[in-house]
Amino acid sequence: MPTQSYLLPDVGEGLTEAEIVEWKVKVGDVVAINDIVVEIETAKSLVELPSPYAGEVTALLVEPGQMVEVGTPIIAIGEPGSAAAAPTAPAPEATSPVEATVSTGSTDDTEIDWSNPAASGGGEGESLVGRQKAERGPVRRPRKGSASPSTESAAATQMQVQGAFAPGGAQSDPVVESEEPAVPATSARPDPVESRVADPLTPPAATGDVRVLAKPPVRKLAKDLGVDLATLRGTGPGGVVTREDVLRWSSSDERQRGAAVALRDASSLGSSGTESSPALAVKPDREWREPVKGVRKMMGEAMVGSAFTAPHVTEWVTVDVTGAMELVERLKGHRELRDVKVSPLLLLARAAILAIRRTPVINSTWDDAAQEVVFKRYVNLGIAAATPRGLVVPNVKDADRLGLRELAEALSALTATAREGRTQPAEMSGGTFTITNVGVFGVDAGTPIINPGESAILCFGAVRKQPWVVTRDGVDVIEPRYVTTLALSFDHRHVDGEAGSRFLRDVADVMEDPGTALLF
């Protein structure tokens, strides 16, 4: 069979990109249809992708840690025994930077492999990407006393680009021979001999307009890690900065060497008559950077969109939940609930579902495009879960139709999957109401931001024993009671204060006296 390229699919709702986290196979492995081949991280979760083809893995086309767009080939699968002859990466088309500029109208520096002499305008050498020397076309030999060959090549490239976009839209012929002196240009490629030094950790000295040699994936890795390529000395062929150079430099020891460089530069500025700024002497090991991507990026965008779209109003109520805590202990010993987790969160979820029946606007959505309020006859109950990759809000579908045991099982499975980072995009879509439990962190309350597409979110604070005034036989006495604070944020465009207050009071009543649930 011919070699098949597996294109990165859209595993969510309109997701455009994903990060390759880990390959589950290697070149030469034989896979069957639906065998897991790779784990990716989308803007919503970690997802394992099965193979749509059967055969032998001939190439892994994307490195782990790299972001790729949906529709990009990520793995090649062909006939068994064809892996030895297959390349480990897709061979790029033989296109020079000038041709790319003519065809697209612009050139992005990150898309040019500056380790390629044809791309950098430098001297001869092995091309890592792009055309070989013989395919670069005629190049004028330098006249005596003129600029260096690398300067001539850069100038010729500049003249070709200018000719390609001559006024009137006509493409001019590239100039090969001219009687005019060459236009001086700074080579974008440093001398390969000077680039090879004994200590790869020693940063290069400033040399003006010198372009650091690195492939696009390495440039992206450096950008994600906050590493300035100008501070690295490449150890690859011709002084090319490699992935290992970037990772090595991002370690603690090398950041300290970067601090020494900053101090040296600050001293040189002071000696030249410019006042030295204390900010230049900040030690790099006092701070670090993490790229904003995946779940964390999606969370940030969603929270900003919600906060600046829906006018939030937050109300609080402090409740004596001693009755609820006693019920939790009794339910733990019940024969139907012994093998499931029974917690105060379970009772709060049940109380919220019952309260929604009396105030359905809490479970509605504001449709700005249609200028309508959409009421839901179902409750998809979301539970906000903090994970190492960011905040996710999976939801229990049709939670209002579940009994107490089924709801307990669904909440346990939902939170366990979220903590492992295995929540699927479908499990986080379609939510109608959310509960966030900040009490597990020992926090009393907060002003939560409404999950996009919903109208309200309930915050469950820590349950603590506190002195509380209790009336017994007409006499007020102070007793230690279990007390918590509930906070409700709602969209004030269509949920007014009366509706929000009634819902919050109903939830509080059930938590204070679980027997009142019979009234709903």
Coordinates of C-alpha atoms in Angstrom, one line a residue:
M1 CA 0.0 0.0 0.0
P2 CA 1.2 3.6 -0.5
T3 CA 2.5 5.5 2.5
Q4 CA -0.3 7.3 4.3
S5 CA 0.1 10.6 6.1
Y6 CA -2.0 11.0 9.3
L7 CA -3.2 14.6 9.5
L8 CA -3.8 16.2 12.9
P9 CA -7.6 16.0 13.4
D10 CA -9.8 18.5 15.2
V11 CA -10.6 16.6 18.4
G12 CA -12.6 19.3 19.9
E13 CA -15.1 22.0 18.9
G14 CA -13.3 24.1 16.3
L15 CA -9.9 23.8 17.8
T16 CA -7.2 25.0 15.4
E17 CA -3.9 23.7 16.9
A18 CA -2.5 21.2 19.4
E19 CA 0.9 20.3 21.0
I20 CA 2.5 17.0 20.5
V21 CA 3.1 15.8 24.0
E22 CA 4.4 12.2 23.6
W23 CA 4.8 9.7 20.8
K24 CA 3.5 6.2 21.8
V25 CA 5.3 4.6 18.8
K26 CA 8.6 4.9 17.1
V27 CA 9.8 4.5 13.5
G28 CA 9.7 0.8 12.6
D29 CA 6.8 -0.1 14.9
V30 CA 3.9 -2.0 13.3
V31 CA 0.5 -0.5 14.2
A32 CA -3.1 -1.6 13.7
I33 CA -6.1 0.6 13.1
N34 CA -7.2 2.3 16.4
D35 CA -3.8 1.7 18.1
I36 CA -2.8 4.7 20.1
V37 CA 0.1 6.4 18.4
V38 CA 0.4 9.9 20.0
E39 CA -0.7 12.0 23.0
I40 CA -1.5 15.6 22.2
E41 CA -2.6 18.6 24.4
T42 CA -5.3 20.8 23.0
A43 CA -6.7 24.0 24.4
K44 CA -9.0 21.9 26.5
S45 CA -7.3 18.6 27.5
L46 CA -4.9 15.8 26.9
V47 CA -6.1 13.5 24.1
E48 CA -4.7 10.2 22.9
L49 CA -5.1 9.8 19.1
P50 CA -5.6 6.3 17.5
S51 CA -4.1 5.4 14.2
P52 CA -6.6 5.5 11.2
Y53 CA -4.2 3.2 9.2
A54 CA -2.6 -0.2 9.6
G55 CA 1.0 -0.7 8.7
E56 CA 4.6 0.3 9.7
V57 CA 5.5 3.7 11.1
T58 CA 7.9 5.1 8.5
A59 CA 8.4 8.6 9.9
L60 CA 7.4 10.8 12.9
L61 CA 7.0 14.2 11.3
V62 CA 6.7 16.4 14.4
E63 CA 8.9 16.5 17.5
P64 CA 7.4 16.4 21.0
G65 CA 6.7 19.8 22.4
Q66 CA 5.9 21.3 19.0
M67 CA 2.6 23.1 18.3
V68 CA 1.0 22.1 15.0
E69 CA -2.1 23.3 13.3
V70 CA -5.1 21.0 12.5
G71 CA -4.6 19.3 9.1
T72 CA -0.8 19.1 9.4
P73 CA 0.8 15.7 8.7
I74 CA 2.2 14.3 12.0
I75 CA 3.1 10.6 11.2
A76 CA 3.6 8.5 8.1
I77 CA 2.5 4.9 7.9
G78 CA 3.4 2.6 5.0
E79 CA 4.2 -1.0 4.0
P80 CA 6.0 -3.1 6.5
G81 CA 9.7 -2.9 5.9
S82 CA 9.6 0.5 4.3
A83 CA 10.7 2.4 7.5
A84 CA 14.4 2.0 6.7
A85 CA 14.2 3.9 3.5
A86 CA 11.8 6.5 4.7
P87 CA 13.0 9.9 6.0
T88 CA 12.5 10.8 9.6
A89 CA 11.0 14.2 8.6
P90 CA 9.2 15.6 5.6
A91 CA 11.7 16.9 3.0
P92 CA 11.0 20.6 2.4
E93 CA 10.5 21.9 -1.1
A94 CA 13.6 23.3 -2.8
T95 CA 12.6 26.9 -2.5
S96 CA 15.0 29.7 -1.9
P97 CA 14.1 32.7 0.4
V98 CA 13.8 34.9 -2.7
E99 CA 11.3 32.6 -4.4
A100 CA 9.3 32.3 -1.2
T101 CA 9.2 36.1 -1.0
V102 CA 8.0 36.4 -4.6
S103 CA 5.3 33.9 -4.2
T104 CA 3.9 35.0 -0.8
G105 CA 4.7 38.7 -0.9
S106 CA 6.5 38.7 2.5
T107 CA 9.1 36.7 4.3
D108 CA 8.9 35.8 8.0
D109 CA 12.3 35.5 9.6
T110 CA 11.1 32.5 11.6
E111 CA 10.3 30.6 8.4
I112 CA 13.9 30.9 7.0
D113 CA 16.5 28.3 8.1
W114 CA 19.5 30.6 8.6
S115 CA 21.8 27.6 8.9
N116 CA 21.4 27.3 5.1
P117 CA 24.0 29.4 3.2
A118 CA 21.4 29.9 0.4
A119 CA 19.0 31.4 2.9
S120 CA 21.5 33.5 4.9
G121 CA 23.5 34.8 2.0
G122 CA 26.7 33.3 3.4
G123 CA 29.5 31.4 1.9
E124 CA 29.6 27.9 0.6
G125 CA 28.7 24.9 2.8
E126 CA 26.2 22.1 3.2
S127 CA 22.6 23.3 2.9
L128 CA 20.5 22.1 5.8
V129 CA 17.2 23.3 4.2
G130 CA 16.5 24.7 0.7
R131 CA 18.5 24.6 -2.5
Q132 CA 22.0 23.3 -2.9
K133 CA 24.7 25.6 -4.2
A134 CA 24.3 24.5 -7.8
E135 CA 20.6 25.4 -7.8
R136 CA 21.1 29.0 -6.5
G137 CA 21.6 30.4 -10.0
P138 CA 24.5 32.6 -11.2
V139 CA 26.3 34.6 -8.6
R140 CA 28.7 37.4 -9.5
R141 CA 32.2 36.9 -8.4
P142 CA 33.5 39.7 -6.1
R143 CA 35.7 42.3 -7.7
K144 CA 38.9 43.2 -6.2
G145 CA 38.4 45.5 -3.2
S146 CA 34.7 44.9 -3.0
A147 CA 32.7 43.4 -0.2
S148 CA 33.1 39.8 1.0
P149 CA 31.4 36.9 -0.9
S150 CA 28.8 36.7 1.8
T151 CA 28.1 40.4 1.6
E152 CA 27.9 40.1 -2.2
S153 CA 25.4 37.3 -1.9
A154 CA 23.2 39.2 0.6
A155 CA 23.3 42.3 -1.7
A156 CA 22.3 40.2 -4.7
T157 CA 19.5 38.7 -2.8
Q158 CA 18.3 42.1 -1.7
M159 CA 18.4 43.3 -5.4
Q160 CA 16.5 40.3 -6.5
V161 CA 13.7 40.9 -4.0
Q162 CA 13.5 44.6 -5.0
G163 CA 13.3 43.6 -8.6
A164 CA 10.6 41.1 -7.9
F165 CA 8.3 43.8 -6.6
A166 CA 9.1 46.6 -9.1
P167 CA 6.6 49.4 -9.5
G168 CA 3.6 48.5 -11.7
G169 CA 3.5 44.9 -10.5
A170 CA 5.9 43.6 -13.2
Q171 CA 8.7 41.2 -12.0
S172 CA 12.1 42.5 -13.1
D173 CA 14.8 40.1 -14.1
P174 CA 17.4 39.5 -11.4
V175 CA 20.7 41.3 -12.0
V176 CA 23.7 39.1 -12.4
E177 CA 26.4 41.4 -13.7
S178 CA 26.5 45.1 -13.1
E179 CA 29.1 47.8 -13.5
E180 CA 27.9 49.6 -10.4
P181 CA 29.7 48.9 -7.1
A182 CA 28.0 46.3 -4.9
V183 CA 25.6 47.6 -2.2
P184 CA 27.3 47.1 1.2
A185 CA 25.2 44.7 3.3
T186 CA 25.8 43.0 6.6
S187 CA 25.9 39.2 6.3
A188 CA 23.1 37.5 8.1
R189 CA 25.4 34.5 8.7
P190 CA 28.4 34.8 11.0
D191 CA 31.7 33.2 10.1
P192 CA 31.4 29.5 10.7
V193 CA 35.0 29.3 12.0
E194 CA 34.5 32.0 14.6
S195 CA 31.2 30.3 15.6
R196 CA 33.0 27.2 16.8
V197 CA 34.5 27.8 20.2
A198 CA 35.7 25.5 22.9
D199 CA 33.1 26.7 25.5
P200 CA 29.6 26.5 24.1
L201 CA 28.2 28.3 27.1
T202 CA 30.1 31.5 26.6
P203 CA 27.7 34.0 25.0
P204 CA 28.9 35.5 21.7
A205 CA 30.1 39.1 21.8
A206 CA 27.9 41.7 20.1
T207 CA 28.7 41.9 16.4
G208 CA 26.1 44.3 15.2
D209 CA 23.6 42.9 12.7
V210 CA 24.4 39.2 13.1
R211 CA 21.6 36.7 12.6
V212 CA 21.8 33.8 15.0
L213 CA 21.8 30.4 13.2
A214 CA 18.8 28.2 14.3
K215 CA 16.1 26.2 12.7
P216 CA 12.5 27.4 13.1
P217 CA 11.5 24.7 15.7
V218 CA 14.5 25.7 17.8
R219 CA 13.5 29.3 17.5
K220 CA 10.0 28.5 18.7
L221 CA 11.4 26.4 21.6
A222 CA 13.6 29.4 22.6
K223 CA 10.7 31.7 22.5
D224 CA 8.5 29.5 24.6
L225 CA 11.2 29.1 27.2
G226 CA 12.1 32.8 27.2
V227 CA 15.6 32.2 26.0
D228 CA 17.3 34.9 23.9
L229 CA 19.2 33.2 21.1
A230 CA 21.7 36.0 21.0
T231 CA 23.0 34.9 24.3
L232 CA 23.8 31.4 23.1
R233 CA 26.8 29.9 21.3
G234 CA 25.7 27.3 18.9
T235 CA 27.4 23.9 19.0
G236 CA 25.9 22.6 15.7
P237 CA 27.5 22.5 12.3
G238 CA 28.6 26.0 11.3
G239 CA 27.7 27.4 14.7
V240 CA 24.0 26.4 14.4
V241 CA 22.1 26.7 17.7
T242 CA 20.5 23.3 18.5
R243 CA 17.7 22.2 20.7
E244 CA 20.1 20.9 23.2
D245 CA 21.8 24.4 23.4
V246 CA 18.5 26.0 24.2
L247 CA 17.6 23.5 26.9
R248 CA 21.1 23.6 28.4
W249 CA 21.0 27.4 28.6
S250 CA 17.5 27.4 30.2
S251 CA 18.9 25.4 33.2
S252 CA 19.7 27.2 36.4
D253 CA 23.5 27.2 36.0
E254 CA 23.4 28.7 32.6
R255 CA 20.9 31.4 33.7
Q256 CA 23.5 32.4 36.3
R257 CA 26.1 32.7 33.5
G258 CA 23.5 34.9 31.7
A259 CA 23.4 37.1 34.9
A260 CA 27.1 37.5 34.7
V261 CA 26.8 38.6 31.1
A262 CA 24.1 41.2 32.1
L263 CA 26.4 42.5 34.8
R264 CA 29.3 42.8 32.4
D265 CA 27.1 44.6 29.9
A266 CA 25.9 47.0 32.7
S267 CA 29.5 47.7 33.7
S268 CA 30.4 48.5 30.1
L269 CA 27.5 50.9 29.8
G270 CA 28.6 52.6 33.0
S271 CA 32.1 53.0 31.8
S272 CA 31.0 54.5 28.5
G273 CA 29.4 57.4 30.2
T274 CA 25.9 56.0 30.3
E275 CA 24.3 55.7 33.7
S276 CA 24.1 51.9 34.6
S277 CA 20.5 50.8 35.5
P278 CA 20.1 48.4 38.5
A279 CA 17.5 46.5 36.5
L280 CA 20.2 45.2 34.2
A281 CA 21.8 43.4 37.2
V282 CA 18.7 41.4 38.2
K283 CA 19.7 37.7 38.7
P284 CA 17.8 35.5 36.2
D285 CA 17.4 32.7 38.8
R286 CA 15.0 35.0 40.7
E287 CA 12.3 34.5 38.1
W288 CA 11.2 32.0 35.4
R289 CA 8.9 31.9 32.5
E290 CA 6.3 29.4 31.4
P291 CA 4.7 29.5 27.9
V292 CA 1.0 30.2 27.9
K293 CA -0.5 27.4 25.9
G294 CA -3.0 24.5 25.9
V295 CA -5.6 24.4 28.7
R296 CA -4.1 27.5 30.5
K297 CA -4.3 29.6 27.3
M298 CA -7.9 28.5 26.7
M299 CA -8.8 29.3 30.4
G300 CA -7.3 32.7 30.2
E301 CA -9.1 33.7 27.0
A302 CA -12.4 32.3 28.3
M303 CA -12.2 34.1 31.7
V304 CA -11.3 37.4 30.1
G305 CA -14.2 37.0 27.6
S306 CA -16.7 36.2 30.4
A307 CA -15.5 39.0 32.8
F308 CA -15.8 41.7 30.1
T309 CA -19.0 40.5 28.5
A310 CA -21.3 39.5 31.3
P311 CA -21.9 42.1 34.1
H312 CA -21.1 40.0 37.2
V313 CA -22.9 40.4 40.5
T314 CA -21.8 38.3 43.6
E315 CA -23.8 37.6 46.7
W316 CA -22.8 35.8 49.9
V317 CA -24.5 33.9 52.6
T318 CA -23.0 32.3 55.7
V319 CA -24.7 29.1 56.7
D320 CA -24.8 26.7 59.7
V321 CA -24.3 23.4 57.9
T322 CA -24.1 21.1 60.9
G323 CA -27.3 19.3 59.8
A324 CA -25.7 18.6 56.4
M325 CA -22.5 17.4 57.9
E326 CA -24.4 15.0 60.2
L327 CA -26.3 13.7 57.2
V328 CA -23.1 13.1 55.3
E329 CA -21.9 10.9 58.1
R330 CA -25.1 8.9 58.2
L331 CA -25.1 8.4 54.4
K332 CA -21.6 7.1 54.4
G333 CA -22.9 4.1 56.4
H334 CA -25.9 3.5 54.3
R335 CA -25.9 0.2 52.4
E336 CA -26.5 1.8 49.0
L337 CA -23.7 4.4 49.4
R338 CA -21.0 2.5 51.2
D339 CA -18.8 2.0 48.1
V340 CA -19.1 5.6 46.7
K341 CA -17.7 8.9 48.0
V342 CA -20.2 10.9 50.0
S343 CA -19.1 14.4 50.7
P344 CA -20.6 17.9 51.5
L345 CA -20.0 18.7 47.8
L346 CA -22.5 16.0 46.8
L347 CA -25.2 17.5 49.0
L348 CA -24.5 21.0 47.7
A349 CA -24.8 19.7 44.1
R350 CA -28.1 18.1 44.9
A351 CA -29.3 21.3 46.7
A352 CA -28.3 23.4 43.7
I353 CA -30.2 21.1 41.3
L354 CA -33.3 21.3 43.4
A355 CA -33.1 25.1 43.7
I356 CA -32.8 25.5 40.0
R357 CA -36.3 24.0 39.7
R358 CA -37.7 27.1 41.6
T359 CA -35.5 29.6 39.8
P360 CA -34.9 28.3 36.2
V361 CA -33.4 31.6 35.0
I362 CA -30.2 30.5 36.9
N363 CA -29.9 27.7 34.4
S364 CA -30.5 29.9 31.3
T365 CA -28.2 31.5 28.7
W366 CA -28.1 35.0 27.3
D367 CA -28.0 34.8 23.5
D368 CA -26.6 38.1 22.5
A369 CA -26.9 37.5 18.7
A370 CA -30.6 36.7 18.8
Q371 CA -31.3 39.0 21.8
E372 CA -33.0 36.1 23.6
V373 CA -32.7 34.3 26.9
V374 CA -32.5 30.5 26.3
F375 CA -33.9 28.4 29.2
K376 CA -32.7 24.9 29.6
R377 CA -34.9 22.0 30.7
Y378 CA -31.9 20.0 31.7
V379 CA -29.0 20.6 34.1
N380 CA -25.4 19.9 32.9
L381 CA -23.7 20.4 36.2
G382 CA -20.1 21.6 35.9
I383 CA -17.5 21.2 38.6
A384 CA -14.4 23.4 38.4
A385 CA -11.2 21.4 38.8
A386 CA -7.7 22.7 39.2
T387 CA -5.1 20.6 37.3
P388 CA -1.4 21.1 36.7
R389 CA -2.2 22.2 33.2
G390 CA -4.8 24.8 34.3
L391 CA -8.4 25.1 35.3
V392 CA -11.0 22.8 33.6
V393 CA -14.7 22.6 34.1
P394 CA -16.1 19.2 33.1
N395 CA -19.8 18.7 33.6
V396 CA -22.2 15.9 34.5
K397 CA -24.7 15.6 31.7
D398 CA -28.4 15.6 32.8
A399 CA -27.4 15.7 36.5
D400 CA -31.0 16.6 37.4
R401 CA -32.1 13.1 36.3
L402 CA -29.6 11.2 38.5
G403 CA -30.3 9.7 41.9
L404 CA -28.0 10.5 44.8
R405 CA -25.8 7.4 44.1
E406 CA -25.5 8.0 40.4
L407 CA -24.7 11.6 41.0
A408 CA -22.0 10.6 43.5
E409 CA -20.4 8.1 41.0
A410 CA -20.5 10.7 38.3
L411 CA -18.8 13.4 40.4
S412 CA -16.1 11.0 41.6
A413 CA -15.3 9.9 38.0
L414 CA -15.4 13.5 36.7
T415 CA -12.9 14.8 39.3
A416 CA -10.6 11.8 39.1
T417 CA -10.4 12.1 35.3
A418 CA -9.8 15.9 35.5
R419 CA -6.9 15.5 38.0
E420 CA -5.2 13.1 35.6
G421 CA -5.6 15.6 32.7
R422 CA -7.7 13.1 30.7
T423 CA -10.9 15.0 30.4
Q424 CA -12.1 14.9 26.9
P425 CA -13.4 18.1 25.1
A426 CA -17.0 16.7 24.9
E427 CA -17.1 16.4 28.7
M428 CA -16.4 20.2 29.0
S429 CA -18.9 21.4 26.5
G430 CA -22.6 22.1 27.0
G431 CA -22.4 23.1 30.7
T432 CA -25.4 25.0 32.1
F433 CA -24.4 25.7 35.8
T434 CA -21.1 25.4 37.6
I435 CA -19.9 24.8 41.2
T436 CA -16.4 25.7 42.3
N437 CA -15.2 24.2 45.6
V438 CA -12.6 26.5 47.0
G439 CA -13.1 25.0 50.5
V440 CA -10.7 22.2 49.7
F441 CA -7.9 24.9 49.8
G442 CA -9.1 26.2 53.1
V443 CA -10.6 29.4 51.5
D444 CA -13.8 30.8 53.0
A445 CA -15.3 32.4 49.8
G446 CA -14.6 34.2 46.6
T447 CA -16.1 36.1 43.6
P448 CA -16.0 33.4 40.9
I449 CA -16.1 34.3 37.2
I450 CA -19.0 32.7 35.3
N451 CA -18.1 29.9 32.9
P452 CA -18.7 31.1 29.3
G453 CA -22.1 30.1 28.0
E454 CA -23.7 30.0 31.5
S455 CA -25.4 32.5 33.7
A456 CA -24.3 31.6 37.2
I457 CA -21.6 29.9 39.3
L458 CA -21.8 28.9 42.9
C459 CA -18.7 29.1 45.2
F460 CA -18.5 26.6 48.1
G461 CA -16.2 27.8 50.9
A462 CA -14.4 25.9 53.6
V463 CA -16.5 24.2 56.3
R464 CA -15.2 25.1 59.7
K465 CA -16.3 24.7 63.3
Q466 CA -17.1 28.1 64.7
P467 CA -19.1 29.6 67.6
W468 CA -22.7 30.1 66.5
V469 CA -25.8 31.5 68.2
V470 CA -28.5 28.8 68.4
T471 CA -32.0 29.3 69.8
R472 CA -33.1 26.5 72.1
D473 CA -36.5 26.7 73.8
G474 CA -36.5 30.5 73.2
V475 CA -33.1 30.9 74.7
D476 CA -30.1 32.0 72.7
V477 CA -27.0 29.9 73.4
I478 CA -23.5 29.8 71.8
E479 CA -22.5 26.5 70.5
P480 CA -19.7 25.2 68.2
R481 CA -21.3 24.5 64.8
Y482 CA -20.1 23.7 61.3
V483 CA -20.3 26.9 59.3
T484 CA -19.5 27.7 55.7
T485 CA -20.0 30.6 53.2
L486 CA -21.7 30.3 49.9
A487 CA -21.1 32.9 47.1
L488 CA -23.1 33.1 43.9
S489 CA -22.0 35.1 40.9
F490 CA -24.6 35.7 38.2
D491 CA -25.1 37.5 34.9
H492 CA -27.0 40.7 35.8
R493 CA -28.2 41.2 32.2
H494 CA -31.1 38.8 32.8
V495 CA -30.7 37.4 36.3
D496 CA -31.8 40.2 38.7
G497 CA -31.1 40.5 42.4
E498 CA -34.4 38.9 43.4
A499 CA -33.8 35.8 41.3
G500 CA -30.2 35.4 42.4
S501 CA -31.0 35.9 46.1
R502 CA -33.9 33.5 46.0
F503 CA -31.8 30.8 44.5
L504 CA -28.9 31.3 47.0
R505 CA -31.3 31.3 49.9
D506 CA -32.9 28.0 48.7
V507 CA -29.5 26.3 48.5
A508 CA -28.6 27.6 51.9
D509 CA -31.9 26.3 53.4
V510 CA -31.2 22.8 52.1
M511 CA -27.7 22.8 53.4
E512 CA -28.9 24.1 56.8
D513 CA -31.8 21.7 57.1
P514 CA -31.6 18.8 54.5
G515 CA -35.2 17.9 55.3
T516 CA -36.4 21.0 53.5
A517 CA -35.5 19.3 50.2
L518 CA -38.8 17.6 50.5
L519 CA -40.5 20.9 49.8
F520 CA -38.9 21.3 46.3

